[in-house]
mmCIF file of C-alpha atoms and ligand atoms in Angstrom:
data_model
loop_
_atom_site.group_PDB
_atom_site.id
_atom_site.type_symbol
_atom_site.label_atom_id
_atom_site.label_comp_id
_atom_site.label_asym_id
_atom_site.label_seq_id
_atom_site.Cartn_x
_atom_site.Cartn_y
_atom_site.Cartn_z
ATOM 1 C CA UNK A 1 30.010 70.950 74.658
ATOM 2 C CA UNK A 2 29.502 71.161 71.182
ATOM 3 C CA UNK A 3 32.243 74.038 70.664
ATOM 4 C CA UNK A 4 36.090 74.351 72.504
ATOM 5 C CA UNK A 5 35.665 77.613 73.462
ATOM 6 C CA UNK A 6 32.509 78.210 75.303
ATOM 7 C CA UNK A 7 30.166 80.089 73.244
ATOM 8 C CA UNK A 8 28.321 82.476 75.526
ATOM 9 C CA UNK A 9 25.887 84.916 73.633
ATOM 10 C CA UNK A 10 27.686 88.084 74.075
ATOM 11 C CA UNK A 11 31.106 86.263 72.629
ATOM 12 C CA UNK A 12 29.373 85.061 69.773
ATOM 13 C CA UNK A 13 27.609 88.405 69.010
ATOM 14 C CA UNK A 14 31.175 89.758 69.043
ATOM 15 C CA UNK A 15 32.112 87.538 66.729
ATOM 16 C CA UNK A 16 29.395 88.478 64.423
ATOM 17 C CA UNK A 17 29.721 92.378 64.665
ATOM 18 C CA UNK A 18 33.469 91.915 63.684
ATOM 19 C CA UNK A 19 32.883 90.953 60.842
ATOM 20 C CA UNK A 20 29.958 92.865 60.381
ATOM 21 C CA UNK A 21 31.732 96.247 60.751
ATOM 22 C CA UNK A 22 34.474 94.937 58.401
ATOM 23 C CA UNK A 23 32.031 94.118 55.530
ATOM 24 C CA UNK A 24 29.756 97.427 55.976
ATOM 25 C CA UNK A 25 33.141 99.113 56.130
ATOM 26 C CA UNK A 26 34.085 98.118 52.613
ATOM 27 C CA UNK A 27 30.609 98.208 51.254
ATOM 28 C CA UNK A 28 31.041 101.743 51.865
ATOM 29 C CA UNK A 29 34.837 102.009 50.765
ATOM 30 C CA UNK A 30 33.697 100.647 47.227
ATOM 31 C CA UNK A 31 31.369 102.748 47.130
ATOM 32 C CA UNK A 32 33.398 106.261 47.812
ATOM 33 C CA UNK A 33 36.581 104.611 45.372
ATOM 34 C CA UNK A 34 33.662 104.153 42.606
ATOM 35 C CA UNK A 35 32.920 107.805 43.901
ATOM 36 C CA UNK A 36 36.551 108.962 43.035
ATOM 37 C CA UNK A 37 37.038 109.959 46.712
ATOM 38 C CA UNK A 38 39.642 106.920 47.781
ATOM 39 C CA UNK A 39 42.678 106.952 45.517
ATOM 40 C CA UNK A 40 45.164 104.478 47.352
ATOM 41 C CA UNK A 41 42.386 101.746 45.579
ATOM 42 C CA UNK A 42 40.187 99.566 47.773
ATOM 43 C CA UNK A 43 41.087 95.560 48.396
ATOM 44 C CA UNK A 44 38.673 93.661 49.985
ATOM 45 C CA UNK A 45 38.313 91.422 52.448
ATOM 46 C CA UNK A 46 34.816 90.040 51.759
ATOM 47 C CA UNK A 47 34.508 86.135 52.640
ATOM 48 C CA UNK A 48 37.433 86.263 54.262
ATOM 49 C CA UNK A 49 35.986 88.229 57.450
ATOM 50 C CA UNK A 50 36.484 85.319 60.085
ATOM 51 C CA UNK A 51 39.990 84.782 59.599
ATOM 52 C CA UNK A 52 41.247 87.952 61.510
ATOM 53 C CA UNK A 53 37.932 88.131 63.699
ATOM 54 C CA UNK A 54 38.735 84.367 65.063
ATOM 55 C CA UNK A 55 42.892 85.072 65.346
ATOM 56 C CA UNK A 56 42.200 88.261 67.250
ATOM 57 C CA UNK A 57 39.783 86.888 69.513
ATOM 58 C CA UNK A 58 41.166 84.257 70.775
ATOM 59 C CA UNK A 59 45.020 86.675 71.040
ATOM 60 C CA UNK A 60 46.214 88.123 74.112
ATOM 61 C CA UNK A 61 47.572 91.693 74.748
ATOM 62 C CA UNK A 62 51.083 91.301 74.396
ATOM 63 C CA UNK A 63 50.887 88.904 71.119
ATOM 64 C CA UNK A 64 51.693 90.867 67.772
ATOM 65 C CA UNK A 65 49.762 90.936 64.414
ATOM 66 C CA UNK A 66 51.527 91.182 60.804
ATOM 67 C CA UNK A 67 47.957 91.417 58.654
ATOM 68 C CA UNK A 68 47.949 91.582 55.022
ATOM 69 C CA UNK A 69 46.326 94.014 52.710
ATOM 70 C CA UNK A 70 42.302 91.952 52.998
ATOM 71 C CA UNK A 71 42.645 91.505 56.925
ATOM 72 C CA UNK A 72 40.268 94.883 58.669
ATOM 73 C CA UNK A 73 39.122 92.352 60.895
ATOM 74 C CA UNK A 74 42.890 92.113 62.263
ATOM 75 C CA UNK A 75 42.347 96.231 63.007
ATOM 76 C CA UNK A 76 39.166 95.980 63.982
ATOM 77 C CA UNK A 77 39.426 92.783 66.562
ATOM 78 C CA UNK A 78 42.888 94.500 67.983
ATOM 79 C CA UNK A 79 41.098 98.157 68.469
ATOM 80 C CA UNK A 80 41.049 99.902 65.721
ATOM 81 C CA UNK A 81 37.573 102.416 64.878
ATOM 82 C CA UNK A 82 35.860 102.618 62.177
ATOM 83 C CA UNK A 83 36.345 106.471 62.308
ATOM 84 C CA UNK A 84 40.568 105.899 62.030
ATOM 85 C CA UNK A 85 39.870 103.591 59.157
ATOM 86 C CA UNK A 86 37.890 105.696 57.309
ATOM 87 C CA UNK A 87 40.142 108.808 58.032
ATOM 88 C CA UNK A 88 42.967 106.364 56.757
ATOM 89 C CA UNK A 89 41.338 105.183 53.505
ATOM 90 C CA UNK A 90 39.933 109.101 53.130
ATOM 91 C CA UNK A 91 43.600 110.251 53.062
ATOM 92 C CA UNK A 92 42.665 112.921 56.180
ATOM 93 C CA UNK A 93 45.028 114.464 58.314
ATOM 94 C CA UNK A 94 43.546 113.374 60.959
ATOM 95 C CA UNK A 95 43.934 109.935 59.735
ATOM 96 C CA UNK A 96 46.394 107.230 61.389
ATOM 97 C CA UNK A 97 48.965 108.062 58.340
ATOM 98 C CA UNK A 98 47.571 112.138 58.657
ATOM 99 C CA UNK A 99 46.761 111.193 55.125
ATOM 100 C CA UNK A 100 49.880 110.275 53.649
ATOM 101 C CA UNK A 101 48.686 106.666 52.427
ATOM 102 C CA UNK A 102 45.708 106.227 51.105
ATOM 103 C CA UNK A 103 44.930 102.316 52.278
ATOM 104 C CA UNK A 104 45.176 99.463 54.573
ATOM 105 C CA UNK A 105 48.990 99.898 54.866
ATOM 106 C CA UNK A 106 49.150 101.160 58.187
ATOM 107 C CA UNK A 107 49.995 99.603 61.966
ATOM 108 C CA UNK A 108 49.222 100.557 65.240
ATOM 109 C CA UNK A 109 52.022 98.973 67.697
ATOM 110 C CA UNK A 110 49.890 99.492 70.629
ATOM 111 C CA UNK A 111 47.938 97.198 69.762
ATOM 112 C CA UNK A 112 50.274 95.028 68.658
ATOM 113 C CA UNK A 113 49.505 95.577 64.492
ATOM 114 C CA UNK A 114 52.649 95.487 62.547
ATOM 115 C CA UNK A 115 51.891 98.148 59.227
ATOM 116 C CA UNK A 116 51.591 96.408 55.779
ATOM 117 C CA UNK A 117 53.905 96.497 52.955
ATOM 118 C CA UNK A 118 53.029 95.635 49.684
ATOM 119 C CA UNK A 119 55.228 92.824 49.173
ATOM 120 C CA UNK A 120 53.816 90.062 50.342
ATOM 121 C CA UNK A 121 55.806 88.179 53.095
ATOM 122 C CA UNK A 122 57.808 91.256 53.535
ATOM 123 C CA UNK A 123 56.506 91.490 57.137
ATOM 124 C CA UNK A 124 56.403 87.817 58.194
ATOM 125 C CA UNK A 125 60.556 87.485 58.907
ATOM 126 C CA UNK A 126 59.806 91.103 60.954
ATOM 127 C CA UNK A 127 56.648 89.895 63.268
ATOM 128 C CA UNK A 128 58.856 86.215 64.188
ATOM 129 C CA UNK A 129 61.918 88.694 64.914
ATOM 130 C CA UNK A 130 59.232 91.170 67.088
ATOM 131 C CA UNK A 131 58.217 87.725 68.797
ATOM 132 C CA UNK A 132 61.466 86.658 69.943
ATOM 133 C CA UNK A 133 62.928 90.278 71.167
ATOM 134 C CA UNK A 134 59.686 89.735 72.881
ATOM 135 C CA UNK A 135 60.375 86.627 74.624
ATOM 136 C CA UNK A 136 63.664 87.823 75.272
ATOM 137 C CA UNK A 137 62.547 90.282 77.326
ATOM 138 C CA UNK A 138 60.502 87.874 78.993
ATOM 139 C CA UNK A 139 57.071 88.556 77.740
ATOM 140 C CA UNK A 140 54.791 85.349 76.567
ATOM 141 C CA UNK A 141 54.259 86.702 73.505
ATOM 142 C CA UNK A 142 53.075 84.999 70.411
ATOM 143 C CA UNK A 143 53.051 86.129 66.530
ATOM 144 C CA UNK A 144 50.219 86.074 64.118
ATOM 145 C CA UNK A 145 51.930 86.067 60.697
ATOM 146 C CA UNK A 146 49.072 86.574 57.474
ATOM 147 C CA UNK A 147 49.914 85.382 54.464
ATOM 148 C CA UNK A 148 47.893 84.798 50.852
ATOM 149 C CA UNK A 149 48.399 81.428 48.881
ATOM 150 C CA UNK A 150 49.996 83.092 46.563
ATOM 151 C CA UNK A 151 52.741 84.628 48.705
ATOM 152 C CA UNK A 152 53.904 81.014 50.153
ATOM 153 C CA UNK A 153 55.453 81.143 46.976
ATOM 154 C CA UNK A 154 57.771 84.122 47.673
ATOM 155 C CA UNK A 155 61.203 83.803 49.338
ATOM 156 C CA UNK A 156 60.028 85.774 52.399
ATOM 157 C CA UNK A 157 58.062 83.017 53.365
ATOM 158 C CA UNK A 158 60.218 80.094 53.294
ATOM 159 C CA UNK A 159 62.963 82.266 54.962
ATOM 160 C CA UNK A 160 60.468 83.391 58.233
ATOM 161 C CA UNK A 161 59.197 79.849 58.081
ATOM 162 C CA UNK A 162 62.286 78.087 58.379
ATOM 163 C CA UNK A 163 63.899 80.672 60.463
ATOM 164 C CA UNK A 164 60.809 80.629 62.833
ATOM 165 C CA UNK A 165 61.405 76.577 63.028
ATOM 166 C CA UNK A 166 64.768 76.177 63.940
ATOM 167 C CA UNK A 167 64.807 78.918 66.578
ATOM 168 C CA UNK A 168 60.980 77.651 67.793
ATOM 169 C CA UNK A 169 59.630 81.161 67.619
ATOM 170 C CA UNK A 170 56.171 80.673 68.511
ATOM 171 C CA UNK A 171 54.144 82.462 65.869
ATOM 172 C CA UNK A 172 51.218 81.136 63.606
ATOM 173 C CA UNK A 173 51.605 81.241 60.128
ATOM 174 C CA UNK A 174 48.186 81.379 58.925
ATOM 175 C CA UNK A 175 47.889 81.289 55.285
ATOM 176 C CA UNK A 176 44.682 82.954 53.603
ATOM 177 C CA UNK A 177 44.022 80.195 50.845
ATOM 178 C CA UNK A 178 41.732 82.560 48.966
ATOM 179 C CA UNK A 179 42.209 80.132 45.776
ATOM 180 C CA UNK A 180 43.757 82.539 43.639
ATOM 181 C CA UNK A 181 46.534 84.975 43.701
ATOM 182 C CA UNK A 182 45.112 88.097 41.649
ATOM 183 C CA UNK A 183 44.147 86.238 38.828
ATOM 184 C CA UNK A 184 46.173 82.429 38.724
ATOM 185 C CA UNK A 185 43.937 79.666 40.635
ATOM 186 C CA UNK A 186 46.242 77.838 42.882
ATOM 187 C CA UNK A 187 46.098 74.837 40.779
ATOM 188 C CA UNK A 188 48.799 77.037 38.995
ATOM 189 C CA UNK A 189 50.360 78.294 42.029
ATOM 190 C CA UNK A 190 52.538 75.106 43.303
ATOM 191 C CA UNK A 191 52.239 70.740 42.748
ATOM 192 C CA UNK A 192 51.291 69.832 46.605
ATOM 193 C CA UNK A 193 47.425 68.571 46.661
ATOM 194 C CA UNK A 194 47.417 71.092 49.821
ATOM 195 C CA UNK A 195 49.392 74.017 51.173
ATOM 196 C CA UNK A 196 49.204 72.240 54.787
ATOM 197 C CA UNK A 197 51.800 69.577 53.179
ATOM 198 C CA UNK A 198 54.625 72.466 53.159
ATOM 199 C CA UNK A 199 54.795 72.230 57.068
ATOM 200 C CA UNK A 200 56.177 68.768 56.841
ATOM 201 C CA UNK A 201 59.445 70.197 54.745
ATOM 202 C CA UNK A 202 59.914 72.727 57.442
ATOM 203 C CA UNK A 203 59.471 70.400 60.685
ATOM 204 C CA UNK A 204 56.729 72.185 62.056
ATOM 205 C CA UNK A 205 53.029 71.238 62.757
ATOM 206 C CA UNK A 206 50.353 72.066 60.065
ATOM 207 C CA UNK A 207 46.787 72.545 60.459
ATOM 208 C CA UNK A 208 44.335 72.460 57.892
ATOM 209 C CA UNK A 209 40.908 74.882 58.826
ATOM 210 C CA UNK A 210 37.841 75.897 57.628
ATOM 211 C CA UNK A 211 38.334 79.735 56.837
ATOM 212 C CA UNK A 212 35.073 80.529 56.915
ATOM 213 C CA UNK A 213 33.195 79.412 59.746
ATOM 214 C CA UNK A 214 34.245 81.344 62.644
ATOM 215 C CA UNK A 215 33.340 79.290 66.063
ATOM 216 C CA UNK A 216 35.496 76.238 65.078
ATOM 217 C CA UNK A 217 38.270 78.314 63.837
ATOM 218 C CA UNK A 218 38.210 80.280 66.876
ATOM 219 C CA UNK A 219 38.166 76.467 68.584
ATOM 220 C CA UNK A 220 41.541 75.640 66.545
ATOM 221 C CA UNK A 221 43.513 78.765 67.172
ATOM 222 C CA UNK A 222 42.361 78.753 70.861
ATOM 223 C CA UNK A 223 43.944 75.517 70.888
ATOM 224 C CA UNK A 224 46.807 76.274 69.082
ATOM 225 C CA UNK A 225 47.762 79.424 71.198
ATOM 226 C CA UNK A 226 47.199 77.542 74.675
ATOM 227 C CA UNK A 227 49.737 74.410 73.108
ATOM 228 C CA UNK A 228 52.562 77.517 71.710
ATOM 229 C CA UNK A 229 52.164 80.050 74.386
ATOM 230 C CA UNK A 230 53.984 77.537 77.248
ATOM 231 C CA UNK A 231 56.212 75.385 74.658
ATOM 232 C CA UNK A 232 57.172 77.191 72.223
ATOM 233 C CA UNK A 233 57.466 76.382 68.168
ATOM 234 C CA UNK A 234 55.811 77.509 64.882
ATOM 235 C CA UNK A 235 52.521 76.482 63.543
ATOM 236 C CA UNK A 236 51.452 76.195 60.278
ATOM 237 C CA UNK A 237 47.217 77.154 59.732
ATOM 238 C CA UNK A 238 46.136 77.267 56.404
ATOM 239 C CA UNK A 239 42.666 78.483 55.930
ATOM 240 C CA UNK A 240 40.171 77.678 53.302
ATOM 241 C CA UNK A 241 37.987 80.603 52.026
ATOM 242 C CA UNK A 242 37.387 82.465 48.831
ATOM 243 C CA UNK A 243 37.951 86.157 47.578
ATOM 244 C CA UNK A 244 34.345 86.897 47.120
ATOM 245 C CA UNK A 245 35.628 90.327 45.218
ATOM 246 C CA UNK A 246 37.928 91.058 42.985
ATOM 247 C CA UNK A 247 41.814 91.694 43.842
ATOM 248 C CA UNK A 248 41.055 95.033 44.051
ATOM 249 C CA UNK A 249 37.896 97.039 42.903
ATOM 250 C CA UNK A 250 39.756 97.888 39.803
ATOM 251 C CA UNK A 251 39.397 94.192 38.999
ATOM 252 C CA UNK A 252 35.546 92.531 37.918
ATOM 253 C CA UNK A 253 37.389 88.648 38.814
ATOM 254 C CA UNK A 254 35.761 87.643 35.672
ATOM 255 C CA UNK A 255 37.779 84.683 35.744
ATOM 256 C CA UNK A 256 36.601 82.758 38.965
ATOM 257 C CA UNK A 257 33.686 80.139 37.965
ATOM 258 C CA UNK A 258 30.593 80.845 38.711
ATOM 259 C CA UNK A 259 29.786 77.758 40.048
ATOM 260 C CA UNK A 260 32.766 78.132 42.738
ATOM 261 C CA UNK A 261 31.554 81.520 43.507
ATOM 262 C CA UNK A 262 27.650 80.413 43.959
ATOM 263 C CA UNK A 263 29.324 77.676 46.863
ATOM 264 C CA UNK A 264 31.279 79.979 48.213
ATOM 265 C CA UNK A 265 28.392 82.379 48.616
ATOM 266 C CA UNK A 266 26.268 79.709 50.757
ATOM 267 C CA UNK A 267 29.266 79.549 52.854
ATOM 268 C CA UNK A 268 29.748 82.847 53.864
ATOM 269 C CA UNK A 269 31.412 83.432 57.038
ATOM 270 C CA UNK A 270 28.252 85.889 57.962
ATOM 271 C CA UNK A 271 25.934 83.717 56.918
ATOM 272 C CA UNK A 272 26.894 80.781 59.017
ATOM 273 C CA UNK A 273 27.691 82.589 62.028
ATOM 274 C CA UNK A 274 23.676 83.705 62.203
ATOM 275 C CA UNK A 275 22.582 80.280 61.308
ATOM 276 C CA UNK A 276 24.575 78.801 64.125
ATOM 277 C CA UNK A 277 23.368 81.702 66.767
ATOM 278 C CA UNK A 278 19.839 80.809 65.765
ATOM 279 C CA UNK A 279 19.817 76.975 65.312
ATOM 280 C CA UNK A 280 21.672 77.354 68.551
ATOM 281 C CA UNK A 281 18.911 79.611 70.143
ATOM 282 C CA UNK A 282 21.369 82.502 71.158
ATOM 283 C CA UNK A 283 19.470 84.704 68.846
ATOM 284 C CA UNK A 284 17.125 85.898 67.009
ATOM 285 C CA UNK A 285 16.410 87.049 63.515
ATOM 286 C CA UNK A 286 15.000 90.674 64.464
ATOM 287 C CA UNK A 287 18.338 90.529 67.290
ATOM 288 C CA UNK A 288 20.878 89.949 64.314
ATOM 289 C CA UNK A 289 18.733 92.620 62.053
ATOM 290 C CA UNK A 290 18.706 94.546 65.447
ATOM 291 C CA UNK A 291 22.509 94.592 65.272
ATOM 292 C CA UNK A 292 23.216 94.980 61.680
ATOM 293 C CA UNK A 293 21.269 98.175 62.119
ATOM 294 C CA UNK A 294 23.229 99.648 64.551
ATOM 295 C CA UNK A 295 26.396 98.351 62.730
ATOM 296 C CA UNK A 296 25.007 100.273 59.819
ATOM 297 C CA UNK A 297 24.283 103.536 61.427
ATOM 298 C CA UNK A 298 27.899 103.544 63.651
ATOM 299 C CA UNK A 299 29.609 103.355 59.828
ATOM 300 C CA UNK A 300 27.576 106.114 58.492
ATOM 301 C CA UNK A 301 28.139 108.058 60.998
ATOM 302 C CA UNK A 302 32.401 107.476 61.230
ATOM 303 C CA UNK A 303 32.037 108.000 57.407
ATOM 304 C CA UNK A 304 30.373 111.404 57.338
ATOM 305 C CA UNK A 305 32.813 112.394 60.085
ATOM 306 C CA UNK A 306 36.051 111.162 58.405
ATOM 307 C CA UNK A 307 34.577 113.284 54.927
ATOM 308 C CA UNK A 308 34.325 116.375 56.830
ATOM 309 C CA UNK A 309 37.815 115.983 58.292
ATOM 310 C CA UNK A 310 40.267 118.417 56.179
ATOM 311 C CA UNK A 311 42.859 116.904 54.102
ATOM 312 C CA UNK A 312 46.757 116.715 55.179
ATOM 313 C CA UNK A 313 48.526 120.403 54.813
ATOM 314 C CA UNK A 314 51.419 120.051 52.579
ATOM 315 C CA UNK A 315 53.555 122.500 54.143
ATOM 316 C CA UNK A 316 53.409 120.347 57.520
ATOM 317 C CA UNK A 317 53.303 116.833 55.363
ATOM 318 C CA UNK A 318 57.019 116.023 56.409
ATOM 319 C CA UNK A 319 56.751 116.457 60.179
ATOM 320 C CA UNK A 320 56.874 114.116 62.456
ATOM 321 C CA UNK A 321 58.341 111.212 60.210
ATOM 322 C CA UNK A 322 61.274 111.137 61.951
ATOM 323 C CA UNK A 323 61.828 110.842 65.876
ATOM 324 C CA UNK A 324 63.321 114.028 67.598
ATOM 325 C CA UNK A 325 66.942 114.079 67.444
HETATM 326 C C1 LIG B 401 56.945 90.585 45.877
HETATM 327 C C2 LIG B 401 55.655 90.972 45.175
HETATM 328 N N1 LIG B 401 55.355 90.399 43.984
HETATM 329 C C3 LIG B 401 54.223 90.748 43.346
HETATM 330 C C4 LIG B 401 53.364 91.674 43.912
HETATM 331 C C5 LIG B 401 52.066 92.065 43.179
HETATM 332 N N2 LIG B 401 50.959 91.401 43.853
HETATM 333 C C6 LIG B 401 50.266 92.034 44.827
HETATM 334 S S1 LIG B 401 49.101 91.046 45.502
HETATM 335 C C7 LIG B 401 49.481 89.786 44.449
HETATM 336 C C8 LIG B 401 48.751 88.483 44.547
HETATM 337 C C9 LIG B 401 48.738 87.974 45.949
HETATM 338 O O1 LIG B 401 48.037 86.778 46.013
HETATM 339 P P1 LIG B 401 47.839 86.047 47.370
HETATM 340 O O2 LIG B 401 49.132 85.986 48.139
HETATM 341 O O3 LIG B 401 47.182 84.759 47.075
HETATM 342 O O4 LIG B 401 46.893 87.009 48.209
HETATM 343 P P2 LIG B 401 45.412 87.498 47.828
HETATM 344 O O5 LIG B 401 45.562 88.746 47.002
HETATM 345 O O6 LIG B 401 44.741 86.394 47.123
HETATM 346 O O7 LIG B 401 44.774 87.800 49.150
HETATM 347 C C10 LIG B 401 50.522 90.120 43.607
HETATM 348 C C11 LIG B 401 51.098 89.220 42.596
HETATM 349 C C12 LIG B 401 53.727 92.226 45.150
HETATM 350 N N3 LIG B 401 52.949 93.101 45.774
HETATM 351 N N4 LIG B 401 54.868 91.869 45.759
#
């Protein structure tokens, strides 16, 4: 068997539409922030798509996310509509936040998504502490815990990191080596040839992965969650991809090559994912275009509905922020 996890049709196609929805989803969110409509600003996740589609798919009900600010295929994979995220992003009342943020920084605990901060590794100490209160209670909970190259610079790394190791919290670190951090290419981020290396100063296993292609990513993490979930202890994944937008839309990335852009492109996460279903004769092309169709439409349609939705009332604004005394 050429892949770990068994690659029926329907799981790949799952795969695909993922990260479909995620990059139709933004197409349209640049669109509406170019628009003047989205004012919380717009930070994609474009390349990046089967990071959070291979994590989620392979992650069991009880396991909790922390996803930063380019992973809506974290949302998506654990639940989340297209119609909440455009409600969200729209600033509606009837959004997740009833329109109080404007952006990805919102959770759903349900499903196990931690909400965003800004900061960086802010939330990766708080998803290894959710993970052990977990296991305390006896659940077999494990912890996805995103993180950019950039922020494995910040304190709130090394501190969940370390903390995670000597108490063998079982949560995956997965780093999102995008190659830069907003605009400084990690050959000025830090001296190791790789980010992998760090694991070694921390005790704990490190695995280096292809970010972009989805099956054997999904292959590694499968791997990794059946060798944590039983014995536990932290993990290390750092994935390879690139920002194929700028840090935000307010930002043209004028200053990644062109040359490292045009590989990227031929490695999009997309774009290998249909290659494989077809080479592997699990699809064809008028299937895929069959599906990005009805990706398509769905969006459109959450998207009209989230712009008719009425914006938050500001006398109400303040309820329900805190719990009933
Ligand atoms: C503690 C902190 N410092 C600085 C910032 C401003 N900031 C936001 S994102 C970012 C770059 C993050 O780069 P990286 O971690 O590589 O993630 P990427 O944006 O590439 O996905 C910076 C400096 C911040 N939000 N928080």
């Amino acid at each position: 068997m050429k892949h770990g996890v068994q690659l029926t049709k329907d799981s790949a196609l799952a795969l695909l539409r993922t990260m479909l929805l995620a990059r139709r989803i933004e197409e349209r969110l640049i669109r509406l922030y170019h628009q003047g409509s989205i004012f919380g600003g717009v930070y994609c996740g474009c390349g990046q798509e089967a990071i959070g589609t291979a994590t989620t798919a392979v992650a069991g009900p009880n396991d909790l996310f922390a996803p930063c600010i380019r992973d809506m295929t974290v949302h998506l994979g654990r639940g989340a509509q297209p119609l909440d995220i455009f409600r969200q992003f729209l600033g509606r009342a009837t959004g997740p936040m009833r329109g109080r943020d404007g952006n990805i920084h919102y959770g759903n605990l349900q499903r196990g998504v931690y909400a965003m901060i800004s900061h960086l590794g802010a939330m990766l100490p708080v998803v290894t502490g959710g993970v052990m209160a977990r296991r305390r209670q006896g659940r077999d909970t494990i912890g996805f815990a995103f993180i950019g190259d950039g922020g494995t610079s910040t304190g709130d790394f090394h501190e969940a990191v370390n903390f995670a190791a000597v108490f063998d919290a079982p949560v995956i670190f997965v780093v999102e080596n995008n190659q830069f951090a907003y605009s400084t290419p990690i050959t000025h981020q830090f001296r190791c040839q790789h980010l992998v290396e760090r694991a070694a100063g921390y005790g704990i296993q490190g695995v280096a992965a292809d970010g972009n292609d989805v099956l054997a990513l999904r292959d590694i993490v499968a791997g990794l969650v059946a060798d944590i979930r039983p014995r536990p202890r932290p993990v290390l994944l750092v994935c390879e991809t690139l920002r194929m937008r700028g840090h935000g839309e307010h930002d043209d990335a004028s200053y990644v090559p062109a040359a490292l852009r045009a590989a990227w492109e031929q490695r999009c996460p997309l774009l290998l994912l249909r290659q494989e279903l077809i080479a592997d004769g699990l699809a064809t092309e008028a299937e895929l275009e069959a599906l990005d169709a009805a990706v398509q439409a769905e969006v459109s349609a959450a998207c009209e509905q989230a712009l008719g939705d009425p914006p938050p009332n500001p006398a109400t604004l303040m309820e329900g922020i805190y719990a009933a005394g």
